[in-house]
Amino acid sequence: MPAQTPASDRLASCPDPGPVRLITIDLDDTVWPCAPVIQAAEEALLAWLGAQAPRLVERFDAAALREHRRALMTERPDIAHDVTQVRLLSLRALLAELDYDIALADAAMELFRRRRNRVEPYTDVPPVLARLRERHRLVAVTNGNADVHETPLRDAFHRALTAAEAGAAKPDPALFQLAMDWAGVGPAETLHVGDDPVRDVEAARRLGIKAVWVNRASQPWPEDLAPPQLTVDDLHGLARWLDTLPPLAGEAAPDHAL
């Protein structure tokens, strides 16, 4: 007897979505919590800068550095999608302004990069991704600058793409299109999974891609957007739903459940 669908898996009324060959998956706050790792990385960065460029830290705390980056993104829309480049150029500008060697920015970003990748995936993520990887092409798509290959999920995806590589950040369609081009599939065979109603769910739907909203924090859905096709509290709910879809050509229906 098939397992009952938990009440937490909320399915909107929609036509049969058909088989899914490609699953694109957001990273920050979808497969791991983002805020704690960013905070820890920025604290480590400030401590390092305090030793190497103390006058900079005296003038700019974490909030002030963030405002400087935002201003740079406004001034340089051509690089606004590349958060690593924005951080690097912002630090170089501030170091130069205070008569420090701008090469310190490269060393600072290497430290930040290492700390940025110290993520801890949600407990549901590794087992679900391992299972889905056997049946679907999995591509990580992110506006952030985490390097999946340096995280505990290094073997979870077939490919990882960033906004920097695509040349634009979600909700721009470039990341989704790059993933589909790589996989050789179209929107009808693609599913996107993410936590952001606009950058993930709505952006994917505009391309005709099916989308699942991962709502771990029980947030309300924006009233000005049509409801998502499926809302889940974690990736176990995603896997249960995928088991209800038609199997891919040549594939037997699964005989096990999470």
PDB file of C-alpha atoms in Angstrom:
ATOM      1  CA  MET A   1       0.000   0.000   0.000  1.00  0.00           C
ATOM      2  CA  PRO A   2       1.493   3.399  -0.959  1.00  0.00           C
ATOM      3  CA  ALA A   3       2.420   5.682   1.885  1.00  0.00           C
ATOM      4  CA  GLN A   4       0.029   8.515   2.620  1.00  0.00           C
ATOM      5  CA  THR A   5       1.179  12.012   1.729  1.00  0.00           C
ATOM      6  CA  PRO A   6       1.808  14.073   4.881  1.00  0.00           C
ATOM      7  CA  ALA A   7      -0.275  17.177   5.366  1.00  0.00           C
ATOM      8  CA  SER A   8       2.924  19.233   5.175  1.00  0.00           C
ATOM      9  CA  ASP A   9       3.261  18.380   1.463  1.00  0.00           C
ATOM     10  CA  ARG A  10       0.836  20.833  -0.097  1.00  0.00           C
ATOM     11  CA  LEU A  11      -0.023  20.135  -3.729  1.00  0.00           C
ATOM     12  CA  ALA A  12      -1.845  22.723  -5.830  1.00  0.00           C
ATOM     13  CA  SER A  13      -4.416  21.647  -8.406  1.00  0.00           C
ATOM     14  CA  CYS A  14      -2.561  21.204 -11.696  1.00  0.00           C
ATOM     15  CA  PRO A  15      -2.288  18.920 -14.747  1.00  0.00           C
ATOM     16  CA  ASP A  16      -0.100  15.824 -14.692  1.00  0.00           C
ATOM     17  CA  PRO A  17       3.429  17.271 -14.918  1.00  0.00           C
ATOM     18  CA  GLY A  18       4.890  14.267 -16.703  1.00  0.00           C
ATOM     19  CA  PRO A  19       8.382  12.746 -16.284  1.00  0.00           C
ATOM     20  CA  VAL A  20      11.227  14.842 -14.861  1.00  0.00           C
ATOM     21  CA  ARG A  21      14.695  14.356 -16.342  1.00  0.00           C
ATOM     22  CA  LEU A  22      16.493  17.400 -14.913  1.00  0.00           C
ATOM     23  CA  ILE A  23      16.158  18.818 -11.396  1.00  0.00           C
ATOM     24  CA  THR A  24      17.772  22.166 -10.710  1.00  0.00           C
ATOM     25  CA  ILE A  25      18.217  22.882  -7.013  1.00  0.00           C
ATOM     26  CA  ASP A  26      18.971  26.123  -5.218  1.00  0.00           C
ATOM     27  CA  LEU A  27      21.612  25.960  -2.470  1.00  0.00           C
ATOM     28  CA  ASP A  28      21.380  28.653   0.228  1.00  0.00           C
ATOM     29  CA  ASP A  29      18.429  28.025   2.580  1.00  0.00           C
ATOM     30  CA  THR A  30      17.254  25.149   0.378  1.00  0.00           C
ATOM     31  CA  VAL A  31      19.916  22.504   1.069  1.00  0.00           C
ATOM     32  CA  TRP A  32      21.771  24.264   3.901  1.00  0.00           C
ATOM     33  CA  PRO A  33      21.131  27.260   6.176  1.00  0.00           C
ATOM     34  CA  CYS A  34      22.870  30.332   4.773  1.00  0.00           C
ATOM     35  CA  ALA A  35      22.909  33.019   7.485  1.00  0.00           C
ATOM     36  CA  PRO A  36      25.068  31.188  10.069  1.00  0.00           C
ATOM     37  CA  VAL A  37      27.828  30.355   7.600  1.00  0.00           C
ATOM     38  CA  ILE A  38      27.909  33.863   6.114  1.00  0.00           C
ATOM     39  CA  GLN A  39      28.024  35.407   9.579  1.00  0.00           C
ATOM     40  CA  ALA A  40      30.880  33.128  10.641  1.00  0.00           C
ATOM     41  CA  ALA A  41      32.785  33.829   7.414  1.00  0.00           C
ATOM     42  CA  GLU A  42      32.385  37.598   7.797  1.00  0.00           C
ATOM     43  CA  GLU A  43      33.476  37.468  11.446  1.00  0.00           C
ATOM     44  CA  ALA A  44      36.604  35.546  10.444  1.00  0.00           C
ATOM     45  CA  LEU A  45      37.238  38.033   7.648  1.00  0.00           C
ATOM     46  CA  LEU A  46      36.910  41.042   9.970  1.00  0.00           C
ATOM     47  CA  ALA A  47      39.251  39.467  12.502  1.00  0.00           C
ATOM     48  CA  TRP A  48      41.826  38.875   9.774  1.00  0.00           C
ATOM     49  CA  LEU A  49      41.453  42.406   8.419  1.00  0.00           C
ATOM     50  CA  GLY A  50      41.776  43.736  11.954  1.00  0.00           C
ATOM     51  CA  ALA A  51      45.272  42.257  12.088  1.00  0.00           C
ATOM     52  CA  GLN A  52      46.296  43.096   8.508  1.00  0.00           C
ATOM     53  CA  ALA A  53      44.521  46.424   7.899  1.00  0.00           C
ATOM     54  CA  PRO A  54      43.388  47.790  11.280  1.00  0.00           C
ATOM     55  CA  ARG A  55      42.468  51.256   9.981  1.00  0.00           C
ATOM     56  CA  LEU A  56      39.949  49.661   7.616  1.00  0.00           C
ATOM     57  CA  VAL A  57      38.204  47.800  10.449  1.00  0.00           C
ATOM     58  CA  GLU A  58      38.188  50.953  12.578  1.00  0.00           C
ATOM     59  CA  ARG A  59      36.164  52.713   9.890  1.00  0.00           C
ATOM     60  CA  PHE A  60      34.091  49.854   8.473  1.00  0.00           C
ATOM     61  CA  ASP A  61      32.241  47.232  10.478  1.00  0.00           C
ATOM     62  CA  ALA A  62      30.349  44.360   8.815  1.00  0.00           C
ATOM     63  CA  ALA A  63      27.284  46.526   8.138  1.00  0.00           C
ATOM     64  CA  ALA A  64      29.349  49.324   6.593  1.00  0.00           C
ATOM     65  CA  LEU A  65      31.225  46.877   4.390  1.00  0.00           C
ATOM     66  CA  ARG A  66      27.877  45.480   3.241  1.00  0.00           C
ATOM     67  CA  GLU A  67      26.629  48.960   2.347  1.00  0.00           C
ATOM     68  CA  HIS A  68      29.798  49.614   0.368  1.00  0.00           C
ATOM     69  CA  ARG A  69      29.214  46.423  -1.628  1.00  0.00           C
ATOM     70  CA  ARG A  70      25.604  47.384  -2.305  1.00  0.00           C
ATOM     71  CA  ALA A  71      26.691  50.776  -3.569  1.00  0.00           C
ATOM     72  CA  LEU A  72      29.245  49.117  -5.835  1.00  0.00           C
ATOM     73  CA  MET A  73      26.563  46.821  -7.253  1.00  0.00           C
ATOM     74  CA  THR A  74      24.476  49.881  -8.094  1.00  0.00           C
ATOM     75  CA  GLU A  75      27.438  51.595  -9.738  1.00  0.00           C
ATOM     76  CA  ARG A  76      28.541  48.447 -11.582  1.00  0.00           C
ATOM     77  CA  PRO A  77      25.449  46.546 -12.736  1.00  0.00           C
ATOM     78  CA  ASP A  78      27.714  44.623 -15.100  1.00  0.00           C
ATOM     79  CA  ILE A  79      29.199  42.715 -12.143  1.00  0.00           C
ATOM     80  CA  ALA A  80      26.268  42.845  -9.696  1.00  0.00           C
ATOM     81  CA  HIS A  81      25.472  39.172 -10.370  1.00  0.00           C
ATOM     82  CA  ASP A  82      28.979  38.059  -9.334  1.00  0.00           C
ATOM     83  CA  VAL A  83      29.058  38.372  -5.550  1.00  0.00           C
ATOM     84  CA  THR A  84      32.672  37.203  -5.309  1.00  0.00           C
ATOM     85  CA  GLN A  85      33.822  39.869  -7.739  1.00  0.00           C
ATOM     86  CA  VAL A  86      31.795  42.499  -5.888  1.00  0.00           C
ATOM     87  CA  ARG A  87      33.391  41.568  -2.566  1.00  0.00           C
ATOM     88  CA  LEU A  88      36.868  41.562  -4.076  1.00  0.00           C
ATOM     89  CA  LEU A  89      36.568  44.908  -5.843  1.00  0.00           C
ATOM     90  CA  SER A  90      34.947  46.503  -2.803  1.00  0.00           C
ATOM     91  CA  LEU A  91      37.820  45.417  -0.572  1.00  0.00           C
ATOM     92  CA  ARG A  92      40.409  46.560  -3.094  1.00  0.00           C
ATOM     93  CA  ALA A  93      38.826  49.999  -3.281  1.00  0.00           C
ATOM     94  CA  LEU A  94      38.731  50.413   0.506  1.00  0.00           C
ATOM     95  CA  LEU A  95      42.277  49.160   0.961  1.00  0.00           C
ATOM     96  CA  ALA A  96      43.547  51.558  -1.704  1.00  0.00           C
ATOM     97  CA  GLU A  97      41.633  54.439  -0.106  1.00  0.00           C
ATOM     98  CA  LEU A  98      43.445  53.769   3.187  1.00  0.00           C
ATOM     99  CA  ASP A  99      46.872  53.265   1.561  1.00  0.00           C
ATOM    100  CA  TYR A 100      47.056  49.514   2.091  1.00  0.00           C
ATOM    101  CA  ASP A 101      48.374  47.015  -0.437  1.00  0.00           C
ATOM    102  CA  ILE A 102      45.351  45.955  -2.504  1.00  0.00           C
ATOM    103  CA  ALA A 103      46.842  42.453  -2.742  1.00  0.00           C
ATOM    104  CA  LEU A 104      45.478  41.978   0.772  1.00  0.00           C
ATOM    105  CA  ALA A 105      42.026  41.748  -0.818  1.00  0.00           C
ATOM    106  CA  ASP A 106      42.955  38.541  -2.637  1.00  0.00           C
ATOM    107  CA  ALA A 107      44.212  36.917   0.556  1.00  0.00           C
ATOM    108  CA  ALA A 108      41.109  38.118   2.404  1.00  0.00           C
ATOM    109  CA  MET A 109      38.812  36.612  -0.212  1.00  0.00           C
ATOM    110  CA  GLU A 110      40.651  33.297  -0.079  1.00  0.00           C
ATOM    111  CA  LEU A 111      39.992  33.176   3.672  1.00  0.00           C
ATOM    112  CA  PHE A 112      36.355  34.162   3.154  1.00  0.00           C
ATOM    113  CA  ARG A 113      35.943  31.541   0.431  1.00  0.00           C
ATOM    114  CA  ARG A 114      37.197  28.753   2.704  1.00  0.00           C
ATOM    115  CA  ARG A 115      34.888  29.802   5.534  1.00  0.00           C
ATOM    116  CA  ARG A 116      31.954  30.309   3.126  1.00  0.00           C
ATOM    117  CA  ASN A 117      32.121  26.656   2.184  1.00  0.00           C
ATOM    118  CA  ARG A 118      31.871  25.375   5.768  1.00  0.00           C
ATOM    119  CA  VAL A 119      28.198  24.623   5.337  1.00  0.00           C
ATOM    120  CA  GLU A 120      26.131  22.011   7.162  1.00  0.00           C
ATOM    121  CA  PRO A 121      23.397  20.528   4.964  1.00  0.00           C
ATOM    122  CA  TYR A 122      19.982  19.961   6.477  1.00  0.00           C
ATOM    123  CA  THR A 123      19.730  16.345   7.643  1.00  0.00           C
ATOM    124  CA  ASP A 124      17.185  15.408   4.974  1.00  0.00           C
ATOM    125  CA  VAL A 125      19.352  16.608   2.110  1.00  0.00           C
ATOM    126  CA  PRO A 126      22.196  14.051   1.680  1.00  0.00           C
ATOM    127  CA  PRO A 127      20.012  10.914   1.616  1.00  0.00           C
ATOM    128  CA  VAL A 128      17.383  12.450  -0.646  1.00  0.00           C
ATOM    129  CA  LEU A 129      19.893  13.850  -3.134  1.00  0.00           C
ATOM    130  CA  ALA A 130      21.732  10.521  -3.226  1.00  0.00           C
ATOM    131  CA  ARG A 131      18.505   8.789  -4.150  1.00  0.00           C
ATOM    132  CA  LEU A 132      17.346  11.399  -6.681  1.00  0.00           C
ATOM    133  CA  ARG A 133      20.762  11.394  -8.352  1.00  0.00           C
ATOM    134  CA  GLU A 134      20.167   7.805  -9.438  1.00  0.00           C
ATOM    135  CA  ARG A 135      17.049   8.749 -11.430  1.00  0.00           C
ATOM    136  CA  HIS A 136      17.487  12.380 -12.463  1.00  0.00           C
ATOM    137  CA  ARG A 137      20.195  14.772 -13.561  1.00  0.00           C
ATOM    138  CA  LEU A 138      20.821  17.080 -10.616  1.00  0.00           C
ATOM    139  CA  VAL A 139      22.236  20.568 -11.152  1.00  0.00           C
ATOM    140  CA  ALA A 140      22.891  23.041  -8.340  1.00  0.00           C
ATOM    141  CA  VAL A 141      22.036  26.610  -9.362  1.00  0.00           C
ATOM    142  CA  THR A 142      22.890  29.501  -7.062  1.00  0.00           C
ATOM    143  CA  ASN A 143      23.173  33.267  -6.959  1.00  0.00           C
ATOM    144  CA  GLY A 144      25.712  32.843  -4.164  1.00  0.00           C
ATOM    145  CA  ASN A 145      29.387  31.968  -4.184  1.00  0.00           C
ATOM    146  CA  ALA A 146      29.503  28.649  -2.364  1.00  0.00           C
ATOM    147  CA  ASP A 147      31.597  26.035  -4.168  1.00  0.00           C
ATOM    148  CA  VAL A 148      29.666  22.767  -3.906  1.00  0.00           C
ATOM    149  CA  HIS A 149      32.830  20.783  -4.569  1.00  0.00           C
ATOM    150  CA  GLU A 150      34.314  22.069  -1.316  1.00  0.00           C
ATOM    151  CA  THR A 151      31.260  21.217   0.800  1.00  0.00           C
ATOM    152  CA  PRO A 152      29.849  17.968   2.206  1.00  0.00           C
ATOM    153  CA  LEU A 153      27.626  17.818  -0.913  1.00  0.00           C
ATOM    154  CA  ARG A 154      30.600  17.564  -3.280  1.00  0.00           C
ATOM    155  CA  ASP A 155      29.295  14.301  -4.783  1.00  0.00           C
ATOM    156  CA  ALA A 156      25.569  15.075  -4.669  1.00  0.00           C
ATOM    157  CA  PHE A 157      25.174  16.873  -8.008  1.00  0.00           C
ATOM    158  CA  HIS A 158      26.065  16.098 -11.592  1.00  0.00           C
ATOM    159  CA  ARG A 159      26.836  19.777 -12.209  1.00  0.00           C
ATOM    160  CA  ALA A 160      26.956  23.028 -10.223  1.00  0.00           C
ATOM    161  CA  LEU A 161      26.311  26.422 -11.826  1.00  0.00           C
ATOM    162  CA  THR A 162      26.558  29.920 -10.376  1.00  0.00           C
ATOM    163  CA  ALA A 163      25.220  33.294 -11.432  1.00  0.00           C
ATOM    164  CA  ALA A 164      28.816  34.347 -12.081  1.00  0.00           C
ATOM    165  CA  GLU A 165      29.142  31.554 -14.659  1.00  0.00           C
ATOM    166  CA  ALA A 166      25.752  32.273 -16.216  1.00  0.00           C
ATOM    167  CA  GLY A 167      26.339  36.021 -16.410  1.00  0.00           C
ATOM    168  CA  ALA A 168      23.132  36.855 -14.547  1.00  0.00           C
ATOM    169  CA  ALA A 169      21.441  36.084 -11.245  1.00  0.00           C
ATOM    170  CA  LYS A 170      18.029  34.553 -10.673  1.00  0.00           C
ATOM    171  CA  PRO A 171      15.264  35.520 -11.384  1.00  0.00           C
ATOM    172  CA  ASP A 172      16.981  36.089 -14.740  1.00  0.00           C
ATOM    173  CA  PRO A 173      16.461  32.896 -16.792  1.00  0.00           C
ATOM    174  CA  ALA A 174      20.157  32.483 -17.659  1.00  0.00           C
ATOM    175  CA  LEU A 175      20.970  29.955 -14.915  1.00  0.00           C
ATOM    176  CA  PHE A 176      17.987  27.771 -15.750  1.00  0.00           C
ATOM    177  CA  GLN A 177      18.752  27.917 -19.454  1.00  0.00           C
ATOM    178  CA  LEU A 178      22.403  27.036 -18.893  1.00  0.00           C
ATOM    179  CA  ALA A 179      21.366  23.980 -16.881  1.00  0.00           C
ATOM    180  CA  MET A 180      18.872  22.834 -19.512  1.00  0.00           C
ATOM    181  CA  ASP A 181      21.395  23.332 -22.301  1.00  0.00           C
ATOM    182  CA  TRP A 182      23.899  21.214 -20.409  1.00  0.00           C
ATOM    183  CA  ALA A 183      21.369  18.457 -19.772  1.00  0.00           C
ATOM    184  CA  GLY A 184      19.910  18.591 -23.272  1.00  0.00           C
ATOM    185  CA  VAL A 185      16.330  18.964 -22.059  1.00  0.00           C
ATOM    186  CA  GLY A 186      13.559  21.529 -22.280  1.00  0.00           C
ATOM    187  CA  PRO A 187      11.319  23.153 -19.659  1.00  0.00           C
ATOM    188  CA  ALA A 188       8.712  20.377 -19.843  1.00  0.00           C
ATOM    189  CA  GLU A 189      11.259  17.831 -18.573  1.00  0.00           C
ATOM    190  CA  THR A 190      12.746  20.135 -15.926  1.00  0.00           C
ATOM    191  CA  LEU A 191      11.880  20.732 -12.279  1.00  0.00           C
ATOM    192  CA  HIS A 192      13.287  23.500 -10.103  1.00  0.00           C
ATOM    193  CA  VAL A 193      13.476  23.312  -6.311  1.00  0.00           C
ATOM    194  CA  GLY A 194      14.133  26.362  -4.150  1.00  0.00           C
ATOM    195  CA  ASP A 195      13.195  28.436  -1.118  1.00  0.00           C
ATOM    196  CA  ASP A 196      12.626  31.865  -2.680  1.00  0.00           C
ATOM    197  CA  PRO A 197       9.125  32.534  -4.087  1.00  0.00           C
ATOM    198  CA  VAL A 198      10.359  35.040  -6.681  1.00  0.00           C
ATOM    199  CA  ARG A 199      13.948  34.034  -7.516  1.00  0.00           C
ATOM    200  CA  ASP A 200      13.181  30.337  -7.536  1.00  0.00           C
ATOM    201  CA  VAL A 201       9.532  29.426  -7.991  1.00  0.00           C
ATOM    202  CA  GLU A 202       8.203  32.322 -10.056  1.00  0.00           C
ATOM    203  CA  ALA A 203      11.397  32.636 -12.115  1.00  0.00           C
ATOM    204  CA  ALA A 204      11.229  28.967 -13.086  1.00  0.00           C
ATOM    205  CA  ARG A 205       7.509  29.078 -13.875  1.00  0.00           C
ATOM    206  CA  ARG A 206       8.035  31.988 -16.274  1.00  0.00           C
ATOM    207  CA  LEU A 207      10.117  29.605 -18.388  1.00  0.00           C
ATOM    208  CA  GLY A 208       7.518  26.847 -18.238  1.00  0.00           C
ATOM    209  CA  ILE A 209       9.571  24.909 -15.675  1.00  0.00           C
ATOM    210  CA  LYS A 210       7.756  23.059 -12.905  1.00  0.00           C
ATOM    211  CA  ALA A 211       8.716  24.432  -9.490  1.00  0.00           C
ATOM    212  CA  VAL A 212       8.627  23.187  -5.908  1.00  0.00           C
ATOM    213  CA  TRP A 213       8.772  25.589  -2.985  1.00  0.00           C
ATOM    214  CA  VAL A 214      10.871  24.383  -0.030  1.00  0.00           C
ATOM    215  CA  ASN A 215       9.363  26.245   2.911  1.00  0.00           C
ATOM    216  CA  ARG A 216      11.397  25.081   5.904  1.00  0.00           C
ATOM    217  CA  ALA A 217      10.473  28.070   8.080  1.00  0.00           C
ATOM    218  CA  SER A 218       6.679  27.915   7.488  1.00  0.00           C
ATOM    219  CA  GLN A 219       6.635  31.327   5.833  1.00  0.00           C
ATOM    220  CA  PRO A 220       3.453  32.677   4.178  1.00  0.00           C
ATOM    221  CA  TRP A 221       3.332  32.591   0.400  1.00  0.00           C
ATOM    222  CA  PRO A 222       3.204  36.081  -1.228  1.00  0.00           C
ATOM    223  CA  GLU A 223      -0.404  37.055  -1.942  1.00  0.00           C
ATOM    224  CA  ASP A 224       0.484  38.597  -5.301  1.00  0.00           C
ATOM    225  CA  LEU A 225       1.849  35.323  -6.713  1.00  0.00           C
ATOM    226  CA  ALA A 226      -0.049  32.252  -7.870  1.00  0.00           C
ATOM    227  CA  PRO A 227       0.431  29.338  -5.438  1.00  0.00           C
ATOM    228  CA  PRO A 228       3.350  27.002  -6.125  1.00  0.00           C
ATOM    229  CA  GLN A 229       2.654  23.631  -7.696  1.00  0.00           C
ATOM    230  CA  LEU A 230       4.009  21.921  -4.593  1.00  0.00           C
ATOM    231  CA  THR A 231       5.105  23.150  -1.178  1.00  0.00           C
ATOM    232  CA  VAL A 232       7.250  20.913   1.027  1.00  0.00           C
ATOM    233  CA  ASP A 233       8.855  21.321   4.432  1.00  0.00           C
ATOM    234  CA  ASP A 234      11.957  19.365   3.425  1.00  0.00           C
ATOM    235  CA  LEU A 235      13.325  17.268   0.565  1.00  0.00           C
ATOM    236  CA  HIS A 236      11.636  14.106   1.794  1.00  0.00           C
ATOM    237  CA  GLY A 237       8.373  15.694   0.647  1.00  0.00           C
ATOM    238  CA  LEU A 238       9.919  16.337  -2.774  1.00  0.00           C
ATOM    239  CA  ALA A 239      10.986  12.692  -3.088  1.00  0.00           C
ATOM    240  CA  ARG A 240       7.534  11.433  -2.112  1.00  0.00           C
ATOM    241  CA  TRP A 241       5.951  13.609  -4.794  1.00  0.00           C
ATOM    242  CA  LEU A 242       8.427  12.521  -7.470  1.00  0.00           C
ATOM    243  CA  ASP A 243       7.500   8.905  -6.740  1.00  0.00           C
ATOM    244  CA  THR A 244       3.959   9.683  -7.890  1.00  0.00           C
ATOM    245  CA  LEU A 245       5.081  10.913 -11.325  1.00  0.00           C
ATOM    246  CA  PRO A 246       5.348   8.717 -14.417  1.00  0.00           C
ATOM    247  CA  PRO A 247       8.735   6.978 -14.586  1.00  0.00           C
ATOM    248  CA  LEU A 248      11.269   7.966 -17.198  1.00  0.00           C
ATOM    249  CA  ALA A 249      11.350   5.894 -20.379  1.00  0.00           C
ATOM    250  CA  GLY A 250      12.909   2.513 -19.695  1.00  0.00           C
ATOM    251  CA  GLU A 251      12.770   2.928 -15.916  1.00  0.00           C
ATOM    252  CA  ALA A 252      10.790   0.727 -13.570  1.00  0.00           C
ATOM    253  CA  ALA A 253       8.641   2.331 -10.920  1.00  0.00           C
ATOM    254  CA  PRO A 254      10.423   2.502  -7.531  1.00  0.00           C
ATOM    255  CA  ASP A 255       9.636  -0.265  -5.075  1.00  0.00           C
ATOM    256  CA  HIS A 256      10.915   1.546  -1.987  1.00  0.00           C
ATOM    257  CA  ALA A 257      10.039   4.703  -0.128  1.00  0.00           C
ATOM    258  CA  LEU A 258      11.867   7.135   2.112  1.00  0.00           C
TER     259      LEU A 258
END
